[in-house]
PDB file of C-alpha atoms in Angstrom:
ATOM      1  CA  MET A   1       0.015  -0.176   0.000  1.00 93.00           C
ATOM      2  CA  LEU A   2       1.174   3.816  -0.754  1.00 96.00           C
ATOM      3  CA  VAL A   3      -0.463   6.345   0.830  1.00 97.00           C
ATOM      4  CA  LEU A   4      -0.300   9.759  -0.857  1.00 98.00           C
ATOM      5  CA  LEU A   5      -0.273  12.849   1.547  1.00 98.00           C
ATOM      6  CA  PRO A   6      -0.290  16.535   1.807  1.00 97.00           C
ATOM      7  CA  PRO A   7       2.261  18.279   3.950  1.00 97.00           C
ATOM      8  CA  SER A   8       1.194  20.960   6.315  1.00 93.00           C
ATOM      9  CA  GLU A   9       1.645  24.497   5.962  1.00 87.00           C
ATOM     10  CA  GLY A  10       2.781  24.590   9.675  1.00 81.00           C
ATOM     11  CA  LYS A  11       5.960  23.052  10.198  1.00 91.00           C
ATOM     12  CA  ALA A  12       8.062  22.024  13.603  1.00 89.00           C
ATOM     13  CA  ASP A  13      11.584  23.654  14.263  1.00 79.00           C
ATOM     14  CA  PRO A  14      14.011  21.184  13.611  1.00 70.00           C
ATOM     15  CA  LEU A  15      15.864  21.960  16.377  1.00 62.00           C
ATOM     16  CA  GLU A  16      13.230  22.861  18.948  1.00 54.00           C
ATOM     17  CA  ALA A  17      13.521  19.683  20.785  1.00 41.00           C
ATOM     18  CA  THR A  18      17.407  19.572  21.205  1.00 42.00           C
ATOM     19  CA  ARG A  19      17.903  23.578  21.426  1.00 40.00           C
ATOM     20  CA  SER A  20      18.981  23.300  25.043  1.00 31.00           C
ATOM     21  CA  VAL A  21      21.364  20.273  24.603  1.00 31.00           C
ATOM     22  CA  SER A  22      24.945  20.706  23.505  1.00 36.00           C
ATOM     23  CA  ASP A  23      27.525  18.609  22.338  1.00 39.00           C
ATOM     24  CA  ARG A  24      30.989  18.016  24.006  1.00 32.00           C
ATOM     25  CA  ALA A  25      32.420  19.303  20.972  1.00 37.00           C
ATOM     26  CA  GLY A  26      32.004  22.669  20.892  1.00 43.00           C
ATOM     27  CA  GLY A  27      28.215  23.806  21.960  1.00 44.00           C
ATOM     28  CA  ARG A  28      26.598  22.968  19.020  1.00 43.00           C
ATOM     29  CA  PRO A  29      22.904  21.575  19.341  1.00 43.00           C
ATOM     30  CA  VAL A  30      22.565  17.973  19.299  1.00 43.00           C
ATOM     31  CA  GLY A  31      21.094  16.368  16.200  1.00 50.00           C
ATOM     32  CA  GLY A  32      19.629  18.651  13.237  1.00 71.00           C
ATOM     33  CA  GLU A  33      22.187  17.633  10.893  1.00 89.00           C
ATOM     34  CA  PRO A  34      22.274  19.850   7.448  1.00 93.00           C
ATOM     35  CA  LEU A  35      20.187  18.880   4.606  1.00 96.00           C
ATOM     36  CA  ASP A  36      21.515  15.962   2.298  1.00 97.00           C
ATOM     37  CA  LEU A  37      19.949  15.895  -0.794  1.00 97.00           C
ATOM     38  CA  GLU A  38      21.355  12.883  -1.753  1.00 96.00           C
ATOM     39  CA  GLY A  39      20.026  10.797   0.865  1.00 97.00           C
ATOM     40  CA  LEU A  40      16.589  11.422   0.431  1.00 98.00           C
ATOM     41  CA  SER A  41      14.282   8.792  -0.692  1.00 97.00           C
ATOM     42  CA  LEU A  42      13.277   8.494  -4.657  1.00 97.00           C
ATOM     43  CA  PRO A  43      17.100   9.591  -5.555  1.00 97.00           C
ATOM     44  CA  GLU A  44      15.730  10.097  -9.182  1.00 97.00           C
ATOM     45  CA  LEU A  45      14.279  13.690  -7.810  1.00 98.00           C
ATOM     46  CA  THR A  46      17.568  14.898  -6.611  1.00 98.00           C
ATOM     47  CA  ALA A  47      18.279  17.064  -9.580  1.00 98.00           C
ATOM     48  CA  ALA A  48      15.008  18.552  -9.676  1.00 98.00           C
ATOM     49  CA  ARG A  49      15.132  19.263  -5.942  1.00 98.00           C
ATOM     50  CA  ALA A  50      18.167  20.977  -6.416  1.00 98.00           C
ATOM     51  CA  ALA A  51      16.707  23.218  -8.917  1.00 98.00           C
ATOM     52  CA  VAL A  52      14.044  24.347  -6.587  1.00 98.00           C
ATOM     53  CA  LEU A  53      16.024  24.713  -3.742  1.00 98.00           C
ATOM     54  CA  ASP A  54      18.545  26.876  -5.492  1.00 98.00           C
ATOM     55  CA  GLU A  55      15.928  28.963  -6.864  1.00 98.00           C
ATOM     56  CA  LEU A  56      14.232  29.358  -3.565  1.00 98.00           C
ATOM     57  CA  VAL A  57      17.284  30.000  -1.577  1.00 98.00           C
ATOM     58  CA  GLU A  58      18.576  32.851  -4.047  1.00 98.00           C
ATOM     59  CA  LEU A  59      15.050  34.519  -4.337  1.00 98.00           C
ATOM     60  CA  CYS A  60      14.837  34.549  -0.345  1.00 98.00           C
ATOM     61  CA  THR A  61      18.499  35.536   0.196  1.00 98.00           C
ATOM     62  CA  ALA A  62      18.240  38.529  -2.856  1.00 97.00           C
ATOM     63  CA  ASP A  63      14.842  40.096  -2.031  1.00 96.00           C
ATOM     64  CA  ALA A  64      13.103  39.291   0.963  1.00 97.00           C
ATOM     65  CA  ALA A  65       9.929  41.779  -0.325  1.00 97.00           C
ATOM     66  CA  GLU A  66       9.597  39.986  -3.407  1.00 97.00           C
ATOM     67  CA  ALA A  67      10.230  36.456  -1.812  1.00 98.00           C
ATOM     68  CA  GLN A  68       7.122  37.270   0.478  1.00 97.00           C
ATOM     69  CA  GLN A  69       5.162  37.937  -2.284  1.00 97.00           C
ATOM     70  CA  VAL A  70       6.226  35.009  -4.585  1.00 98.00           C
ATOM     71  CA  LEU A  71       5.553  33.016  -1.158  1.00 97.00           C
ATOM     72  CA  GLY A  72       2.352  34.364  -0.525  1.00 96.00           C
ATOM     73  CA  LEU A  73       3.220  35.227   3.138  1.00 96.00           C
ATOM     74  CA  SER A  74       1.240  37.362   5.183  1.00 95.00           C
ATOM     75  CA  GLU A  75       3.109  40.172   7.445  1.00 95.00           C
ATOM     76  CA  GLY A  76       3.249  37.589  10.480  1.00 93.00           C
ATOM     77  CA  LEU A  77       4.987  35.154   8.280  1.00 95.00           C
ATOM     78  CA  LYS A  78       7.564  37.583   6.654  1.00 94.00           C
ATOM     79  CA  GLY A  79      10.002  35.553   8.656  1.00 94.00           C
ATOM     80  CA  GLU A  80       9.834  32.340   6.855  1.00 96.00           C
ATOM     81  CA  VAL A  81      11.673  34.302   4.228  1.00 97.00           C
ATOM     82  CA  ALA A  82      14.866  34.408   6.164  1.00 96.00           C
ATOM     83  CA  LYS A  83      14.192  30.780   7.137  1.00 95.00           C
ATOM     84  CA  ASN A  84      14.056  29.712   3.328  1.00 97.00           C
ATOM     85  CA  ALA A  85      17.281  31.707   2.601  1.00 98.00           C
ATOM     86  CA  GLY A  86      19.162  29.611   5.182  1.00 96.00           C
ATOM     87  CA  LEU A  87      17.878  26.054   4.154  1.00 97.00           C
ATOM     88  CA  ARG A  88      21.220  24.642   2.833  1.00 95.00           C
ATOM     89  CA  THR A  89      22.608  24.684   6.417  1.00 94.00           C
ATOM     90  CA  ALA A  90      19.569  24.867   8.412  1.00 94.00           C
ATOM     91  CA  GLY A  91      18.977  21.425  10.957  1.00 95.00           C
ATOM     92  CA  THR A  92      17.193  18.825   9.803  1.00 96.00           C
ATOM     93  CA  ARG A  93      14.555  16.153  11.302  1.00 95.00           C
ATOM     94  CA  PRO A  94      12.434  13.274   9.952  1.00 96.00           C
ATOM     95  CA  ALA A  95      10.034  14.839   7.707  1.00 97.00           C
ATOM     96  CA  GLY A  96       7.302  12.849  10.194  1.00 97.00           C
ATOM     97  CA  GLU A  97       8.274  15.233  13.003  1.00 96.00           C
ATOM     98  CA  ILE A  98       8.663  18.502  10.819  1.00 96.00           C
ATOM     99  CA  TYR A  99       4.805  18.242   9.281  1.00 96.00           C
ATOM    100  CA  THR A 100       2.598  19.189  11.935  1.00 93.00           C
ATOM    101  CA  GLY A 101      -0.990  20.454  11.944  1.00 90.00           C
ATOM    102  CA  VAL A 102      -4.227  18.676  12.136  1.00 95.00           C
ATOM    103  CA  LEU A 103      -3.977  15.652   9.547  1.00 97.00           C
ATOM    104  CA  TYR A 104      -0.670  14.894  11.286  1.00 97.00           C
ATOM    105  CA  ASP A 105      -2.079  15.371  15.004  1.00 96.00           C
ATOM    106  CA  ALA A 106      -4.755  13.032  14.325  1.00 97.00           C
ATOM    107  CA  LEU A 107      -2.097  10.679  12.443  1.00 98.00           C
ATOM    108  CA  GLY A 108       0.154  10.656  15.577  1.00 97.00           C
ATOM    109  CA  LEU A 109       3.195   9.035  14.249  1.00 97.00           C
ATOM    110  CA  ALA A 110       5.072   9.607  17.678  1.00 96.00           C
ATOM    111  CA  SER A 111       2.870   7.212  19.146  1.00 97.00           C
ATOM    112  CA  LEU A 112       2.668   4.306  16.895  1.00 98.00           C
ATOM    113  CA  ASP A 113       4.029   1.170  17.984  1.00 97.00           C
ATOM    114  CA  ALA A 114       7.072  -0.585  16.182  1.00 97.00           C
ATOM    115  CA  ALA A 115       5.560  -2.375  13.782  1.00 97.00           C
ATOM    116  CA  ALA A 116       2.961   0.253  12.824  1.00 98.00           C
ATOM    117  CA  ARG A 117       6.073   2.865  12.568  1.00 97.00           C
ATOM    118  CA  GLU A 118       7.814   0.496   9.984  1.00 97.00           C
ATOM    119  CA  ARG A 119       4.431   0.189   8.142  1.00 96.00           C
ATOM    120  CA  ALA A 120       4.336   4.198   7.935  1.00 97.00           C
ATOM    121  CA  GLU A 121       7.974   4.715   6.907  1.00 96.00           C
ATOM    122  CA  ARG A 122       7.283   2.097   3.893  1.00 95.00           C
ATOM    123  CA  SER A 123       3.932   3.067   2.946  1.00 96.00           C
ATOM    124  CA  LEU A 124       3.701   7.078   3.538  1.00 98.00           C
ATOM    125  CA  LEU A 125       4.667   9.476   0.936  1.00 98.00           C
ATOM    126  CA  VAL A 126       4.506  13.381   1.614  1.00 98.00           C
ATOM    127  CA  PHE A 127       4.175  15.645  -1.747  1.00 98.00           C
ATOM    128  CA  SER A 128       5.726  18.623  -1.479  1.00 98.00           C
ATOM    129  CA  GLY A 129       6.534  21.894  -3.588  1.00 98.00           C
ATOM    130  CA  LEU A 130      10.232  21.978  -2.523  1.00 98.00           C
ATOM    131  CA  TRP A 131      10.883  18.481  -2.496  1.00 98.00           C
ATOM    132  CA  GLY A 132       8.546  16.895  -4.761  1.00 98.00           C
ATOM    133  CA  ALA A 133       7.769  13.762  -2.346  1.00 98.00           C
ATOM    134  CA  VAL A 134       9.543  12.488   0.495  1.00 98.00           C
ATOM    135  CA  ARG A 135       9.128   9.566   3.111  1.00 98.00           C
ATOM    136  CA  ILE A 136       8.741  10.352   6.504  1.00 97.00           C
ATOM    137  CA  GLY A 137      11.967   9.018   7.814  1.00 97.00           C
ATOM    138  CA  ASP A 138      13.818  11.599   5.468  1.00 98.00           C
ATOM    139  CA  ARG A 139      15.457  14.178   6.874  1.00 97.00           C
ATOM    140  CA  ILE A 140      14.595  17.936   6.044  1.00 97.00           C
ATOM    141  CA  PRO A 141      14.731  21.062   7.255  1.00 96.00           C
ATOM    142  CA  SER A 142      11.609  23.491   8.245  1.00 96.00           C
ATOM    143  CA  TYR A 143      10.855  25.431   5.095  1.00 96.00           C
ATOM    144  CA  ARG A 144       7.739  27.490   3.199  1.00 96.00           C
ATOM    145  CA  CYS A 145       7.350  26.558   0.018  1.00 97.00           C
ATOM    146  CA  SER A 146       3.666  25.318  -1.193  1.00 96.00           C
ATOM    147  CA  MET A 147       2.696  23.591  -4.372  1.00 97.00           C
ATOM    148  CA  GLY A 148       0.936  26.506  -5.656  1.00 96.00           C
ATOM    149  CA  VAL A 149       3.717  28.621  -5.826  1.00 97.00           C
ATOM    150  CA  LYS A 150       5.177  30.114  -8.986  1.00 97.00           C
ATOM    151  CA  LEU A 151       8.792  30.666  -8.719  1.00 97.00           C
ATOM    152  CA  PRO A 152      10.542  33.583 -11.334  1.00 95.00           C
ATOM    153  CA  GLY A 153      12.759  30.941 -13.283  1.00 95.00           C
ATOM    154  CA  LEU A 154      11.081  27.563 -13.054  1.00 97.00           C
ATOM    155  CA  GLY A 155       7.288  28.467 -12.994  1.00 97.00           C
ATOM    156  CA  ALA A 156       4.333  26.924 -11.193  1.00 97.00           C
ATOM    157  CA  LEU A 157       5.904  24.227  -8.819  1.00 98.00           C
ATOM    158  CA  GLY A 158       2.568  21.694  -9.933  1.00 96.00           C
ATOM    159  CA  ALA A 159       3.529  21.818 -13.414  1.00 97.00           C
ATOM    160  CA  TYR A 160       7.295  21.853 -12.735  1.00 97.00           C
ATOM    161  CA  TRP A 161       7.250  18.778 -10.656  1.00 98.00           C
ATOM    162  CA  ARG A 162       4.680  16.871 -13.165  1.00 97.00           C
ATOM    163  CA  GLY A 163       7.505  15.822 -15.331  1.00 95.00           C
ATOM    164  CA  ALA A 164       9.857  14.591 -12.646  1.00 96.00           C
ATOM    165  CA  MET A 165       6.952  12.688 -11.092  1.00 97.00           C
ATOM    166  CA  ALA A 166       5.625  10.794 -14.126  1.00 96.00           C
ATOM    167  CA  GLU A 167       8.987   9.277 -14.464  1.00 93.00           C
ATOM    168  CA  VAL A 168       9.613   8.238 -10.705  1.00 95.00           C
ATOM    169  CA  LEU A 169       6.159   7.754  -9.250  1.00 96.00           C
ATOM    170  CA  PRO A 170       4.599   4.556 -10.978  1.00 94.00           C
ATOM    171  CA  GLU A 171       7.770   2.644  -9.995  1.00 92.00           C
ATOM    172  CA  ALA A 172       7.290   3.675  -6.315  1.00 92.00           C
ATOM    173  CA  ALA A 173       3.400   2.775  -6.647  1.00 93.00           C
ATOM    174  CA  ALA A 174       4.568  -0.701  -7.976  1.00 87.00           C
ATOM    175  CA  PRO A 175       3.139  -3.320  -5.847  1.00 77.00           C
ATOM    176  CA  GLU A 176       5.377  -5.379  -3.627  1.00 66.00           C
ATOM    177  CA  GLY A 177       4.902  -9.133  -3.899  1.00 47.00           C
ATOM    178  CA  PRO A 178       1.289 -10.448  -3.820  1.00 43.00           C
ATOM    179  CA  THR A 179      -0.771  -7.460  -2.101  1.00 42.00           C
ATOM    180  CA  GLY A 180       0.251  -3.806  -1.668  1.00 49.00           C
ATOM    181  CA  GLY A 181      -0.795  -2.713  -4.841  1.00 88.00           C
ATOM    182  CA  LEU A 182      -3.397  -0.108  -3.370  1.00 96.00           C
ATOM    183  CA  VAL A 183      -2.624   3.585  -3.938  1.00 97.00           C
ATOM    184  CA  LEU A 184      -4.537   5.395  -1.488  1.00 98.00           C
ATOM    185  CA  ASP A 185      -4.390   9.384  -2.556  1.00 98.00           C
ATOM    186  CA  LEU A 186      -5.239  11.636   0.429  1.00 98.00           C
ATOM    187  CA  ARG A 187      -3.708  14.740  -1.148  1.00 97.00           C
ATOM    188  CA  SER A 188      -5.410  18.097  -1.726  1.00 95.00           C
ATOM    189  CA  ALA A 189      -5.911  19.529  -5.027  1.00 94.00           C
ATOM    190  CA  ALA A 190      -2.911  21.489  -5.486  1.00 94.00           C
ATOM    191  CA  TYR A 191      -0.480  18.483  -4.706  1.00 97.00           C
ATOM    192  CA  ALA A 192      -2.597  15.958  -6.576  1.00 96.00           C
ATOM    193  CA  ALA A 193      -1.510  18.275  -9.700  1.00 94.00           C
ATOM    194  CA  ALA A 194       2.300  17.271  -9.591  1.00 97.00           C
ATOM    195  CA  TRP A 195       1.056  13.655 -10.349  1.00 97.00           C
ATOM    196  CA  LYS A 196      -1.694  11.678 -11.470  1.00 96.00           C
ATOM    197  CA  PRO A 197      -1.980   8.105 -11.538  1.00 95.00           C
ATOM    198  CA  LYS A 198      -2.646   6.875 -15.005  1.00 94.00           C
ATOM    199  CA  GLY A 199      -3.566   3.501 -16.650  1.00 93.00           C
ATOM    200  CA  GLU A 200      -3.066   0.297 -14.519  1.00 93.00           C
ATOM    201  CA  VAL A 201      -1.829   2.298 -11.411  1.00 95.00           C
ATOM    202  CA  ALA A 202      -5.194   4.712 -11.609  1.00 95.00           C
ATOM    203  CA  GLU A 203      -7.363   1.560 -11.551  1.00 94.00           C
ATOM    204  CA  ARG A 204      -5.845   0.678  -8.011  1.00 95.00           C
ATOM    205  CA  THR A 205      -5.819   3.993  -6.621  1.00 97.00           C
ATOM    206  CA  ALA A 206      -8.314   5.039  -4.457  1.00 98.00           C
ATOM    207  CA  THR A 207      -9.071   8.990  -3.812  1.00 97.00           C
ATOM    208  CA  VAL A 208     -11.024   9.967  -0.689  1.00 97.00           C
ATOM    209  CA  ARG A 209     -13.231  12.892   0.136  1.00 95.00           C
ATOM    210  CA  VAL A 210     -14.633  13.358   3.580  1.00 95.00           C
ATOM    211  CA  LEU A 211     -17.913  14.720   3.719  1.00 94.00           C
ATOM    212  CA  GLN A 212     -19.644  16.031   7.183  1.00 92.00           C
ATOM    213  CA  SER A 213     -23.088  15.204   7.538  1.00 92.00           C
ATOM    214  CA  LYS A 214     -25.554  17.261   9.413  1.00 90.00           C
ATOM    215  CA  ILE A 215     -29.860  17.044   9.430  1.00 90.00           C
ATOM    216  CA  VAL A 216     -30.793  20.536   8.514  1.00 87.00           C
ATOM    217  CA  ALA A 217     -34.863  20.833   9.033  1.00 89.00           C
ATOM    218  CA  GLY A 218     -35.130  17.280   8.666  1.00 90.00           C
ATOM    219  CA  VAL A 219     -33.141  17.126   5.577  1.00 90.00           C
ATOM    220  CA  GLU A 220     -29.700  15.862   5.401  1.00 92.00           C
ATOM    221  CA  LYS A 221     -26.881  18.156   4.035  1.00 90.00           C
ATOM    222  CA  ARG A 222     -23.278  17.206   3.165  1.00 90.00           C
ATOM    223  CA  SER A 223     -20.314  19.431   2.902  1.00 91.00           C
ATOM    224  CA  VAL A 224     -16.467  19.503   2.887  1.00 88.00           C
ATOM    225  CA  VAL A 225     -15.058  20.901   6.190  1.00 87.00           C
ATOM    226  CA  SER A 226     -11.451  21.441   6.260  1.00 89.00           C
ATOM    227  CA  HIS A 227     -10.921  20.065  10.145  1.00 87.00           C
ATOM    228  CA  PHE A 228     -12.970  17.439   9.726  1.00 89.00           C
ATOM    229  CA  ASN A 229     -11.560  16.462   6.382  1.00 93.00           C
ATOM    230  CA  LYS A 230      -7.738  16.651   7.890  1.00 95.00           C
ATOM    231  CA  ALA A 231      -8.711  14.987  11.360  1.00 95.00           C
ATOM    232  CA  THR A 232     -10.523  12.221   9.315  1.00 96.00           C
ATOM    233  CA  LYS A 233      -7.857  11.394   6.811  1.00 97.00           C
ATOM    234  CA  GLY A 234      -5.026  11.283   9.718  1.00 97.00           C
ATOM    235  CA  ARG A 235      -7.372   9.332  11.964  1.00 97.00           C
ATOM    236  CA  LEU A 236      -8.249   6.737   8.810  1.00 97.00           C
ATOM    237  CA  VAL A 237      -4.553   6.132   7.999  1.00 98.00           C
ATOM    238  CA  ARG A 238      -3.434   5.653  11.462  1.00 98.00           C
ATOM    239  CA  ASP A 239      -6.139   2.762  11.931  1.00 98.00           C
ATOM    240  CA  LEU A 240      -4.837   1.048   8.866  1.00 98.00           C
ATOM    241  CA  LEU A 241      -1.341   1.346  10.183  1.00 98.00           C
ATOM    242  CA  VAL A 242      -2.045   0.087  13.974  1.00 98.00           C
ATOM    243  CA  THR A 243      -4.507  -2.841  12.667  1.00 97.00           C
ATOM    244  CA  GLY A 244      -2.037  -3.713   9.946  1.00 96.00           C
ATOM    245  CA  ALA A 245      -4.434  -3.997   7.307  1.00 94.00           C
ATOM    246  CA  GLU A 246      -3.171  -4.338   3.561  1.00 90.00           C
ATOM    247  CA  PRO A 247      -5.821  -3.870   1.335  1.00 94.00           C
ATOM    248  CA  ALA A 248      -4.852  -4.791  -2.163  1.00 92.00           C
ATOM    249  CA  ASP A 249      -7.059  -2.583  -3.968  1.00 94.00           C
ATOM    250  CA  PRO A 250      -9.669  -0.187  -3.436  1.00 96.00           C
ATOM    251  CA  ALA A 251     -12.705  -2.752  -3.170  1.00 96.00           C
ATOM    252  CA  GLU A 252     -10.617  -4.352  -0.216  1.00 96.00           C
ATOM    253  CA  LEU A 253      -9.982  -0.665   1.432  1.00 97.00           C
ATOM    254  CA  VAL A 254     -13.709  -0.027   1.042  1.00 98.00           C
ATOM    255  CA  ALA A 255     -14.176  -3.368   3.127  1.00 97.00           C
ATOM    256  CA  ALA A 256     -11.334  -2.508   5.494  1.00 97.00           C
ATOM    257  CA  LEU A 257     -12.676   0.643   6.456  1.00 98.00           C
ATOM    258  CA  ARG A 258     -15.936  -0.426   7.029  1.00 98.00           C
ATOM    259  CA  GLU A 259     -14.757  -3.186   9.350  1.00 97.00           C
ATOM    260  CA  LEU A 260     -12.827  -0.333  11.447  1.00 97.00           C
ATOM    261  CA  GLY A 261     -16.267   1.389  11.663  1.00 96.00           C
ATOM    262  CA  TYR A 262     -16.182   4.091   8.921  1.00 97.00           C
ATOM    263  CA  VAL A 263     -19.229   4.900   6.859  1.00 96.00           C
ATOM    264  CA  VAL A 264     -17.723   4.691   3.040  1.00 97.00           C
ATOM    265  CA  GLU A 265     -19.757   5.167  -0.008  1.00 97.00           C
ATOM    266  CA  ALA A 266     -17.803   3.794  -3.189  1.00 96.00           C
ATOM    267  CA  GLN A 267     -17.905   4.750  -6.764  1.00 93.00           C
ATOM    268  CA  ALA A 268     -15.888   2.366  -9.020  1.00 94.00           C
ATOM    269  CA  PRO A 269     -14.817   3.988 -12.570  1.00 93.00           C
ATOM    270  CA  ALA A 270     -17.004   3.879 -15.126  1.00 90.00           C
ATOM    271  CA  LYS A 271     -14.324   3.884 -17.688  1.00 92.00           C
ATOM    272  CA  ALA A 272     -10.760   1.788 -17.587  1.00 92.00           C
ATOM    273  CA  GLY A 273      -7.961   3.746 -16.445  1.00 92.00           C
ATOM    274  CA  ARG A 274      -9.725   5.982 -13.722  1.00 95.00           C
ATOM    275  CA  PRO A 275      -9.440   5.745  -9.729  1.00 96.00           C
ATOM    276  CA  TRP A 276     -11.996   4.879  -7.501  1.00 97.00           C
ATOM    277  CA  ALA A 277     -13.428   7.677  -5.644  1.00 97.00           C
ATOM    278  CA  LEU A 278     -14.657   7.098  -2.035  1.00 97.00           C
ATOM    279  CA  ASP A 279     -16.820   9.403  -0.003  1.00 96.00           C
ATOM    280  CA  VAL A 280     -15.988   8.837   4.070  1.00 96.00           C
ATOM    281  CA  ILE A 281     -19.236  10.533   5.864  1.00 95.00           C
ATOM    282  CA  VAL A 282     -18.837  11.866   9.349  1.00 92.00           C
ATOM    283  CA  THR A 283     -20.926  13.438  11.848  1.00 90.00           C
ATOM    284  CA  GLU A 284     -18.567  14.550  14.477  1.00 80.00           C
ATOM    285  CA  LEU A 285     -15.259  14.604  14.910  1.00 69.00           C
TER     286      LEU A 285
END
């Protein structure tokens, strides 16, 4: 099973947990080693990552005001520009510790047992405007660069990543043995634009939408609510990891989720080469 996740806008400080601890060699905070691009998963993306990193650092170093505008940052977040300018030497932590927010809080990676953690490291792939995609064990610095950003030299990052992803992701989504062929796509629209499964990969892909159900004047109303959507997706992934469920295809995923107590409405594709569409219906968090 391969689970495609969006990143989070908010990110943890890589040195926050170790800021008060120094090594014996010279007072440097323990941990937080600088970025090693070649050490990240999916090494075929290294050149593309380097190009985005170079332009982002140059932009944020040369003109803070322009960088703030390009990155769509409010006045309260303009400090993120200086953070981006120092990415090459900034400390790193595993991506699973860097990404925070509602989905990742519900996913609760830090509290998984060893077996579930191993499944998470093997199965989860987080999409990123800067890195393309990383696994949760990859060490990265905190940064600010969404997939919706349009860099002056590279253009819109969603379109930029599309070519590189088309070469790499089908192999990453290949089944491992007799099971594990499911691709569970939980990305938001901006990140889904960077890679859309095609052909036989699409046929074993399930996209998930979370709908909140309310009864208004005796009539059921359903709507997409961001907090419900993110929290439910995080909890859903956690439940699959903890129980060790390994659905091989979307139909098995539907059965597994229903067994876990989720209300799921599934729509099989009308044409070959298309993904399944799953609606998870919730009434409360």
